[in-house]
Amino acid sequence: MKIASIVGARPQFIKAAPLSRRLRKGHQELLIHTGQHYDRELSHIFFEQLKIPRPDYNLQVGSGGHGEQTGKMLLKVERVLLKEEPDLVIVYGDTNSTLAGALAAVKLHIKLAHVEAGLRSYNRRMPEEINRVLTDHISDLLFSPSLRAVENLQREGIKEGVYQVGDVMFDALRENIEVARRVSGVMEELGLSEGEFLLLTIHREENTNQFENLNSLVTAITSLEERVVFPAHPRVRKWLRHWGLWERCLTSPNLMIIEPVGYLDMLCLEERAKAVLTDSGGMQKEAYYLRTPCLTLREETEWVELVEGGWNVLVGTKAEKIKRALAHLSLPLQEGNPYGRGEASKRIAEIIGRIGN
Ligand code: UD1
Ligand code: UDP
């Protein structure tokens, strides 16, 4: 089969890496990068570290409002699909690149597969929730990470073509954690000791674009006793400056703002942190896989199993709740893994192979 994989943002490179390798054993894969992320630290470094083949197309769509960005992607992806005529399009996760790729494919009657189908936050104000719901409803093959995700789809009437396969990000982590431990020098470079720092990331629109939330997070983080390492996504940098909070961060003695780090450094930081504080979807799971407590800086999550199991605490953005959770960090016993055994990409490749024959 000729398969077009569409990626564009940081977590999608990580999700695509293990599956791409497997698909290429039996099919022709065409890799399309929308250009949603373009900084070296958000894009190129992941291709290098995860040994992802160079994209066949980089559509260089870049940043913009939701409509502008998604619209440009739709236009450019469609042109490529018309020219290449793939048998199957694969999209990943819940970004604007996901939705644009999905729409372009179905309108051309090309079979569509969605990796990470069925996740729901049930918060329609999140752009990602809209992207997920719409993509799921137009996909032919829905690869879900968990039973809960399959049930979410069933509740919306989507029953055909749904497969519970586990989490492709777990595959990526398993494939890279030993290398990360061996080659990453990030702990020494930053002068960190294991268990003696908190790892922070913020990039969710609701936390950056709303002054109240970002201000509250800055107040909370800068008042902590622990050292906080903060690889800051360009979105949060932009909004910290916009809201006049940047100086407060720079002058705070416990806060270490650094550039976004590569995947291998990130795995090391996640594994060695006392706790991860994040609004990232991927990092909630990685913290769990690496047995590091996680505080999620949101009111809800798609990865509900981790909250129910006590691995992840939803703390929102207020200092009081964050401090209370930090004072009671604990790691429950790990029984099974709701997101599979790290064989998601193998299973997806098998199913795609069966369908293509
Ligand atoms: C996007 C996804 C989000 C995902 C995240 C992963 C959508 C709606 N959001 O959010 O689901 O969790 O990626 O990181 O698709 N910028 C740069 N350099 C870059 C890319 C972006 O400076 O290489 C800046 C631009 O100012 C841009 C802003 O970051 O406006 C936001 O980028 P964008 O891709 O629109 O959204 P993310 O916040 O990255
Ligand atoms: N990540 C990284 N460097 C960073 C921040 C995140 O390598 O500075 C990785 C992280 O380990 C995870 C993925 O990027 O694998 C998560 O992406 P992000 O938080 O941008 O998006 P989300 O998962 O929230 O969609």
Coordinates of C-alpha atoms and ligand atoms in Angstrom, one line a residue:
M1 CA 0.0 0.0 0.0
K2 CA 1.0 3.6 -0.4
I3 CA 0.4 5.2 3.0
A4 CA 0.6 9.0 3.7
S5 CA 1.4 9.8 7.3
I6 CA 0.6 13.4 8.2
V7 CA 2.4 15.1 11.1
G8 CA 3.1 18.7 12.1
A9 CA 3.6 19.2 15.8
R10 CA 6.1 17.9 18.4
P11 CA 4.1 15.1 19.9
Q12 CA 3.1 13.8 16.4
F13 CA 6.7 13.2 15.5
I14 CA 7.1 11.1 18.6
K15 CA 3.9 9.2 17.9
A16 CA 4.7 8.6 14.3
A17 CA 8.3 7.3 14.8
P18 CA 7.6 3.7 16.0
L19 CA 4.8 3.2 13.5
S20 CA 6.6 4.6 10.6
R21 CA 9.5 2.2 11.0
R22 CA 7.1 -0.8 11.1
L23 CA 5.0 0.4 8.1
R24 CA 8.0 0.8 6.0
K25 CA 8.8 -2.9 6.3
G26 CA 5.8 -3.8 4.1
H27 CA 4.5 -0.6 2.5
Q28 CA 5.5 2.6 0.9
E29 CA 5.2 5.4 3.4
L30 CA 5.0 9.0 2.3
L31 CA 5.7 11.4 5.2
I32 CA 4.0 14.8 5.1
H33 CA 5.0 17.5 7.6
T34 CA 2.6 20.4 7.6
G35 CA 5.1 22.8 9.1
Q36 CA 2.9 23.6 12.1
H37 CA 6.0 23.4 14.3
Y38 CA 9.2 24.6 12.6
D39 CA 11.7 25.6 15.3
R40 CA 14.6 23.2 15.5
E41 CA 13.8 22.4 19.2
L42 CA 10.2 21.6 18.3
S43 CA 10.7 19.7 15.1
H44 CA 14.1 18.8 13.5
I45 CA 15.6 17.5 16.8
F46 CA 12.9 14.8 17.0
F47 CA 13.6 13.6 13.5
E48 CA 17.3 13.3 14.4
Q49 CA 16.9 11.7 17.8
L50 CA 14.1 9.3 16.8
K51 CA 15.6 8.6 13.4
I52 CA 12.5 9.5 11.5
P53 CA 13.0 9.7 7.8
R54 CA 13.2 13.1 6.2
P55 CA 9.6 14.2 5.3
D56 CA 8.8 13.8 1.6
Y57 CA 6.9 17.1 1.8
N58 CA 7.2 20.0 4.2
L59 CA 4.2 22.2 3.6
Q60 CA 5.7 25.1 5.7
V61 CA 2.3 26.3 6.9
G62 CA 3.7 27.8 10.1
S63 CA 1.8 29.6 12.8
G64 CA -1.5 31.5 12.7
G65 CA -5.1 31.6 14.0
H66 CA -7.0 28.3 14.0
G67 CA -8.9 29.0 10.8
E68 CA -5.9 30.4 8.9
Q69 CA -3.6 27.6 10.0
T70 CA -6.1 24.8 9.4
G71 CA -7.2 26.3 6.1
K72 CA -3.7 26.6 4.7
M73 CA -3.0 23.0 5.7
L74 CA -6.2 21.7 4.1
L75 CA -5.3 23.4 0.8
K76 CA -1.7 22.2 0.8
V77 CA -2.4 18.7 2.0
E78 CA -5.1 18.2 -0.6
R79 CA -2.7 19.1 -3.4
V80 CA -0.2 16.5 -2.2
L81 CA -2.9 13.8 -1.8
L82 CA -4.2 14.6 -5.3
K83 CA -0.8 14.2 -6.8
E84 CA 0.3 11.1 -4.8
E85 CA -3.0 9.2 -4.6
P86 CA -2.2 7.2 -1.5
D87 CA -4.4 4.2 -0.4
L88 CA -4.5 5.3 3.2
V89 CA -3.9 8.5 5.2
I90 CA -2.8 8.3 8.8
V91 CA -3.2 11.2 11.2
Y92 CA -2.1 11.4 14.9
G93 CA -3.5 12.9 18.0
D94 CA -5.5 16.1 18.1
T95 CA -3.7 19.1 16.6
N96 CA -4.8 21.3 13.8
S97 CA -2.6 19.2 11.5
T98 CA -4.7 16.2 12.5
L99 CA -8.0 17.8 11.6
A100 CA -6.7 19.3 8.3
G101 CA -5.1 16.0 7.2
A102 CA -8.3 14.1 8.1
L103 CA -10.6 16.5 6.2
A104 CA -8.4 16.6 3.1
A105 CA -8.3 12.8 3.0
V106 CA -12.1 12.0 3.4
K107 CA -13.1 14.6 0.9
L108 CA -11.0 12.8 -1.7
H109 CA -12.5 9.4 -0.6
I110 CA -9.1 8.2 0.7
K111 CA -9.3 5.7 3.6
L112 CA -8.4 7.5 6.9
A113 CA -6.8 6.1 10.0
H114 CA -6.7 8.0 13.3
V115 CA -4.0 7.0 15.9
E116 CA -5.1 8.0 19.4
A117 CA -8.8 7.8 18.7
G118 CA -11.5 8.1 21.3
L119 CA -9.8 10.4 23.8
R120 CA -12.1 13.0 25.3
S121 CA -11.8 15.8 27.8
Y122 CA -15.4 16.7 27.4
N123 CA -14.3 20.4 27.3
R124 CA -15.4 21.8 24.0
R125 CA -13.5 25.0 24.6
M126 CA -10.2 23.1 23.9
P127 CA -9.3 23.3 20.3
E128 CA -7.9 19.8 20.6
E129 CA -11.3 18.4 21.7
I130 CA -12.9 19.8 18.5
N131 CA -10.1 18.3 16.5
R132 CA -10.4 14.9 18.1
V133 CA -14.2 14.6 17.9
L134 CA -14.3 15.7 14.2
T135 CA -11.4 13.4 13.2
D136 CA -12.9 10.4 15.0
H137 CA -16.3 10.9 13.3
I138 CA -14.8 10.8 9.8
S139 CA -12.2 8.1 10.3
D140 CA -12.4 4.6 8.8
L141 CA -9.9 3.0 11.2
L142 CA -9.7 4.2 14.8
F143 CA -6.8 3.1 16.8
S144 CA -7.5 3.7 20.5
P145 CA -5.1 3.6 23.4
S146 CA -7.4 2.2 26.0
L147 CA -10.8 0.5 26.7
R148 CA -12.1 3.9 28.0
A149 CA -11.3 5.5 24.6
V150 CA -13.2 2.7 22.8
E151 CA -16.2 3.2 25.1
N152 CA -16.1 6.9 24.4
L153 CA -16.4 6.2 20.7
Q154 CA -19.2 3.7 21.3
R155 CA -21.2 6.3 23.2
E156 CA -20.9 8.5 20.1
G157 CA -22.1 5.7 17.9
I158 CA -18.7 4.8 16.4
K159 CA -18.4 1.1 16.5
E160 CA -17.0 0.0 13.2
G161 CA -13.2 0.0 12.5
V162 CA -12.3 0.6 16.2
Y163 CA -9.3 -1.2 17.6
Q164 CA -7.9 -1.0 21.1
V165 CA -4.2 -1.2 20.5
G166 CA -2.5 0.7 23.3
D167 CA -0.4 3.8 23.3
V168 CA 2.2 4.5 20.6
M169 CA 4.0 6.9 22.9
F170 CA 4.7 4.0 25.2
D171 CA 6.4 2.2 22.3
A172 CA 8.5 5.3 21.6
L173 CA 9.5 5.6 25.3
R174 CA 10.4 1.9 25.5
E175 CA 12.5 2.2 22.3
N176 CA 14.4 5.2 23.6
I177 CA 14.7 5.2 27.3
E178 CA 17.9 3.2 27.5
V179 CA 19.6 5.4 24.9
A180 CA 18.4 8.4 26.8
R181 CA 19.9 7.2 30.0
R182 CA 23.1 6.5 28.2
V183 CA 23.6 9.6 26.2
S184 CA 21.8 12.4 27.8
G185 CA 23.9 14.8 29.8
V186 CA 21.1 17.1 30.7
M187 CA 21.3 16.5 34.5
E188 CA 25.0 17.5 34.6
E189 CA 24.5 20.4 32.1
L190 CA 21.8 21.9 34.3
G191 CA 23.5 21.0 37.6
L192 CA 20.5 18.9 38.8
S193 CA 20.4 16.0 41.3
E194 CA 17.9 13.2 41.0
G195 CA 14.7 13.8 43.0
E196 CA 15.6 17.3 43.9
F197 CA 13.8 19.3 41.3
L198 CA 10.3 19.7 39.8
L199 CA 9.8 19.6 36.0
L200 CA 7.4 22.1 34.6
T201 CA 5.8 22.5 31.1
I202 CA 2.9 24.8 30.1
H203 CA 1.6 25.3 26.6
R204 CA -2.2 24.7 26.7
E205 CA -4.2 27.6 25.2
E206 CA -6.4 27.9 28.3
N207 CA -3.3 28.3 30.5
T208 CA -1.4 30.7 28.3
N209 CA -3.9 32.9 26.7
Q210 CA -5.9 33.7 29.8
F211 CA -4.2 36.1 32.1
E212 CA -5.9 34.8 35.2
N213 CA -4.6 31.3 34.7
L214 CA -1.1 32.2 33.7
N215 CA -0.7 34.7 36.4
S216 CA -2.0 32.2 39.0
L217 CA 0.5 29.6 37.7
V218 CA 3.4 32.0 37.9
T219 CA 2.4 33.0 41.4
A220 CA 2.2 29.3 42.4
I221 CA 5.5 28.2 40.8
T222 CA 7.6 31.1 42.0
S223 CA 6.4 30.6 45.6
L224 CA 7.5 26.9 45.7
E225 CA 10.5 25.9 47.8
E226 CA 11.7 23.4 45.2
R227 CA 13.8 24.1 42.3
V228 CA 11.7 24.1 39.1
V229 CA 13.1 23.3 35.7
F230 CA 10.9 24.8 33.0
P231 CA 11.6 24.0 29.3
A232 CA 9.4 26.7 27.9
H233 CA 7.4 26.2 24.7
P234 CA 7.4 29.3 22.4
R235 CA 3.6 29.8 23.1
V236 CA 4.1 30.2 26.9
R237 CA 7.2 32.5 26.3
K238 CA 5.1 34.7 24.0
W239 CA 2.2 35.0 26.5
L240 CA 4.4 35.5 29.6
R241 CA 5.8 38.5 27.8
H242 CA 2.4 39.6 26.6
W243 CA 0.9 39.6 30.1
G244 CA 4.0 41.2 31.7
L245 CA 5.0 38.1 33.7
W246 CA 8.3 37.4 32.1
E247 CA 10.5 39.4 34.4
R248 CA 8.9 37.8 37.4
C249 CA 9.9 34.4 36.0
L250 CA 13.4 35.4 35.1
T251 CA 14.1 36.9 38.5
S252 CA 12.6 34.1 40.6
P253 CA 15.4 32.3 42.4
N254 CA 13.8 28.8 42.2
L255 CA 12.8 28.9 38.5
M256 CA 15.1 27.8 35.7
I257 CA 13.7 28.7 32.3
I258 CA 15.4 26.8 29.5
E259 CA 14.7 26.2 25.8
P260 CA 12.4 23.2 24.9
V261 CA 14.6 20.1 25.2
G262 CA 15.0 17.1 22.8
Y263 CA 13.1 13.9 23.5
L264 CA 16.1 12.1 25.1
D265 CA 16.8 14.9 27.5
M266 CA 13.1 15.1 28.3
L267 CA 12.8 11.4 29.2
C268 CA 15.8 11.8 31.5
L269 CA 14.3 14.9 33.2
E270 CA 10.9 13.2 33.6
E271 CA 12.5 10.1 35.1
R272 CA 14.6 11.9 37.6
A273 CA 12.3 14.7 38.7
K274 CA 10.7 14.7 42.1
A275 CA 7.4 15.4 40.2
V276 CA 6.2 16.5 36.8
L277 CA 3.9 19.6 36.7
T278 CA 2.4 19.9 33.3
D279 CA -0.6 20.6 31.1
S280 CA 0.9 18.3 28.4
G281 CA -1.1 15.2 27.4
G282 CA 2.0 13.2 26.5
M283 CA 3.9 14.0 29.6
Q284 CA 1.1 12.8 31.9
K285 CA 1.6 9.4 30.5
E286 CA 5.4 9.5 30.3
A287 CA 5.5 10.4 34.0
Y288 CA 3.4 7.4 34.7
Y289 CA 5.5 5.0 32.6
L290 CA 8.6 6.3 34.4
R291 CA 7.1 6.1 37.8
T292 CA 7.3 9.9 38.6
P293 CA 4.3 11.5 40.3
C294 CA 2.4 14.0 38.0
L295 CA 0.4 17.1 38.9
T296 CA -1.7 18.2 35.9
L297 CA -2.2 21.9 35.7
R298 CA -5.8 21.6 34.3
E299 CA -9.3 20.9 35.6
E300 CA -9.8 17.8 33.5
T301 CA -7.8 15.3 31.5
E302 CA -8.2 12.8 28.6
W303 CA -6.1 10.3 30.5
V304 CA -8.6 9.7 33.3
E305 CA -7.2 6.2 34.2
L306 CA -4.1 7.9 35.7
V307 CA -6.2 10.1 37.9
E308 CA -8.4 7.3 39.0
G309 CA -5.3 5.2 39.8
G310 CA -3.7 7.9 41.9
W311 CA -0.8 8.5 39.5
N312 CA -1.9 11.9 38.4
V313 CA -3.6 14.6 40.4
L314 CA -5.6 17.3 38.7
V315 CA -4.5 20.5 40.4
G316 CA -5.6 23.3 38.1
T317 CA -3.7 26.6 38.4
K318 CA -4.0 27.7 42.0
A319 CA -1.0 27.7 44.4
E320 CA -2.9 26.2 47.3
K321 CA -3.9 23.1 45.5
I322 CA -0.5 22.7 43.9
K323 CA 1.3 23.0 47.2
R324 CA -1.1 20.5 48.9
A325 CA -0.6 18.0 46.2
L326 CA 3.2 18.4 46.4
A327 CA 3.1 17.8 50.1
H328 CA 1.3 14.5 49.6
L329 CA 3.2 13.0 46.7
S330 CA 2.8 9.2 46.5
L331 CA 3.2 6.4 44.0
P332 CA 0.5 3.8 44.0
L333 CA 1.4 0.2 43.2
Q334 CA 1.4 -0.4 39.5
E335 CA -1.0 -3.1 38.5
G336 CA -1.2 -3.6 34.7
N337 CA -1.1 -0.7 32.4
P338 CA -4.4 0.8 30.9
Y339 CA -2.5 1.8 27.8
G340 CA -1.1 -1.6 26.8
R341 CA 2.3 -3.2 26.8
G342 CA 4.2 -1.1 24.3
E343 CA 3.2 -3.0 21.2
A344 CA 0.7 -0.5 19.8
S345 CA 2.6 0.3 16.6
K346 CA 3.1 -3.4 15.9
R347 CA -0.6 -4.1 16.3
I348 CA -1.5 -1.1 14.1
A349 CA 0.9 -2.2 11.4
E350 CA -0.6 -5.7 11.5
I351 CA -4.2 -4.4 11.2
I352 CA -3.3 -2.1 8.4
G353 CA -1.5 -5.0 6.7
R354 CA -4.6 -7.2 7.0
I355 CA -6.9 -4.6 5.6
G356 CA -4.6 -3.8 2.7
N357 CA -4.6 -7.4 1.5
Ligands
UD1_1 C1 0.0 22.6 19.3 C2 -1.3 21.9 19.3 C3 -1.5 21.2 20.7 C4 -0.3 20.4 21.0 C5 1.0 21.2 20.9 C6 2.2 20.4 21.1 C7 -3.2 22.8 18.0 C8 -4.5 23.5 18.1 N1 -2.5 22.7 19.2 O1 -0.1 23.7 20.2 O2 -2.6 20.4 20.7 O3 -0.4 19.9 22.4 O4 1.0 21.8 19.5 O5 3.3 21.1 21.4 O6 -2.9 22.2 17.0 N2 5.7 28.7 17.7 C9 7.0 29.0 17.5 N3 7.7 28.1 16.9 C10 7.2 26.9 16.4 C11 5.9 26.6 16.6 C12 5.1 27.6 17.2 O7 7.5 30.0 17.9 O8 8.0 26.1 15.8 C13 4.8 29.7 18.4 C14 4.0 30.6 17.5 O9 4.0 31.9 18.1 C15 2.7 30.0 17.6 C16 2.6 29.4 19.0 O10 3.9 29.0 19.2 O11 1.6 31.0 17.3 C17 1.6 28.3 19.1 O12 1.9 27.3 18.1 P1 0.8 26.3 17.6 O13 1.4 25.2 16.7 O14 -0.3 27.1 17.0 O15 0.1 25.7 18.8 P2 0.8 24.9 20.1 O16 0.6 25.7 21.3 O17 2.2 24.6 19.7
UDP2 N1 8.7 17.0 24.9 C1 10.1 17.2 24.6 N2 10.7 18.4 25.0 C2 10.0 19.4 25.6 C3 8.6 19.2 25.9 C4 8.0 18.0 25.6 O1 10.7 16.3 24.1 O2 10.6 20.4 25.9 C5 8.0 15.8 24.5 C6 7.4 15.0 25.7 O3 8.4 14.2 26.3 C7 6.3 14.3 25.0 C8 5.8 15.2 24.0 O4 6.9 16.1 23.7 O5 6.8 13.1 24.4 C9 4.6 16.0 24.4 O6 4.4 17.0 23.6 P1 3.6 18.4 24.0 O7 3.6 18.5 25.5 O8 4.2 19.4 23.2 O9 2.1 18.1 23.5 P2 0.9 17.3 24.0 O10 1.3 15.9 24.4 O11 0.3 18.1 25.2 O12 0.0 17.3 22.9

